[in-house]
CSV table of C-alpha atoms in Angstrom, one decimal:
chain,number,residue,atom,x,y,z
E,1,MET,CA,0.0,0.0,0.0
E,2,LEU,CA,1.4,3.4,-1.1
E,3,GLN,CA,0.6,6.4,1.0
E,4,ALA,CA,1.8,10.0,0.5
E,5,ASP,CA,0.7,13.6,0.8
E,6,ILE,CA,0.2,15.3,-2.6
E,7,PHE,CA,-0.7,18.8,-3.9
E,8,LEU,CA,-3.0,19.3,-6.8
E,9,SER,CA,-2.9,23.1,-6.8
E,10,THR,CA,-3.9,23.8,-10.4
E,11,PRO,CA,-6.7,22.3,-12.6
E,12,SER,CA,-4.0,21.0,-14.9
E,13,LYS,CA,-2.3,19.0,-12.1
E,14,ALA,CA,-5.7,17.7,-11.0
E,15,HIS,CA,-6.4,16.5,-14.5
E,16,ASP,CA,-2.9,15.0,-14.9
E,17,PHE,CA,-3.3,13.1,-11.6
E,18,ALA,CA,-6.7,11.7,-12.5
E,19,HIS,CA,-5.2,10.5,-15.8
E,20,LEU,CA,-2.3,8.9,-14.0
E,21,CYS,CA,-4.8,7.0,-11.8
E,22,ASP,CA,-6.6,5.7,-14.9
E,23,ARG,CA,-3.3,4.1,-16.1
E,24,VAL,CA,-3.1,1.7,-13.1
E,25,GLU,CA,-5.2,-1.1,-11.7
E,26,GLY,CA,-6.3,-1.0,-8.1
E,27,THR,CA,-7.8,1.6,-5.8
E,28,VAL,CA,-6.6,5.1,-5.4
E,29,GLU,CA,-8.3,7.1,-2.6
E,30,LEU,CA,-7.7,10.8,-1.7
E,31,THR,CA,-8.7,12.0,1.7
E,32,GLN,CA,-8.8,15.4,3.3
E,33,GLY,CA,-10.3,15.6,6.7
E,34,ALA,CA,-13.5,13.5,6.7
E,35,VAL,CA,-13.8,13.6,2.9
E,36,CYS,CA,-12.7,10.6,0.8
E,37,VAL,CA,-12.9,10.5,-3.0
E,38,ASP,CA,-11.8,8.2,-5.8
E,39,GLY,CA,-8.5,9.5,-7.3
E,40,ARG,CA,-9.9,8.8,-10.8
E,41,SER,CA,-12.8,11.2,-10.3
E,42,ILE,CA,-12.0,14.7,-11.5
E,43,ILE,CA,-15.2,15.9,-10.0
E,44,GLY,CA,-14.2,14.3,-6.7
E,45,ILE,CA,-10.8,16.0,-6.8
E,46,PHE,CA,-12.3,19.4,-7.4
E,47,SER,CA,-14.5,18.9,-4.3
E,48,LEU,CA,-11.3,19.0,-2.2
E,49,ASP,CA,-9.5,22.1,-1.1
E,50,ARG,CA,-6.6,22.0,-3.6
E,51,ALA,CA,-4.7,24.7,-1.7
E,52,ARG,CA,-4.0,22.2,1.1
E,53,ALA,CA,-2.2,18.8,1.2
E,54,ILE,CA,-4.3,15.8,0.1
E,55,HIS,CA,-3.5,12.4,1.5
E,56,LEU,CA,-3.2,9.6,-1.0
E,57,CYS,CA,-3.7,5.9,-0.2
E,58,ALA,CA,-3.3,3.5,-3.2
E,59,ALA,CA,-3.6,-0.3,-3.2
E,60,LEU,CA,-1.9,-1.4,-6.4
E,61,SER,CA,0.0,-4.3,-7.8
E,62,PRO,CA,3.8,-4.2,-7.1
E,63,GLN,CA,4.5,-3.3,-10.7
E,64,ASP,CA,1.8,-0.5,-10.8
E,65,GLU,CA,2.9,0.7,-7.4
E,66,ALA,CA,6.5,1.2,-8.6
E,67,PHE,CA,5.3,3.1,-11.7
E,68,PHE,CA,2.8,5.2,-9.7
E,69,ALA,CA,5.4,6.1,-7.0
E,70,ALA,CA,7.9,7.2,-9.7
E,71,GLN,CA,5.3,9.7,-11.0
E,72,LEU,CA,4.3,11.2,-7.6
E,73,GLY,CA,7.2,13.7,-7.7
E,74,LEU,CA,5.0,15.7,-10.2
E,75,PHE,CA,2.5,16.3,-7.4
E,76,SER,CA,4.8,17.1,-4.5
E,77,ALA,CA,4.7,20.4,-2.5
E,78,PRO,CA,4.5,23.5,-4.6
């Protein structure tokens, strides 16, 4: 299970993140406070406060997890 805090501060980053989630098999959940959304849902992502950190929890295959983790640098702190 992969966990990290990410930032999706612009609409472009939110779109890129949702597209990245579409490329892997498994579950990707984003949480902020009591709100939990599917990482593949652009509408769900836009319901979060994108000015603050968003907690990511992903249950992926080992191969997908390695690929996904390598891409997370694009969504690190601004």
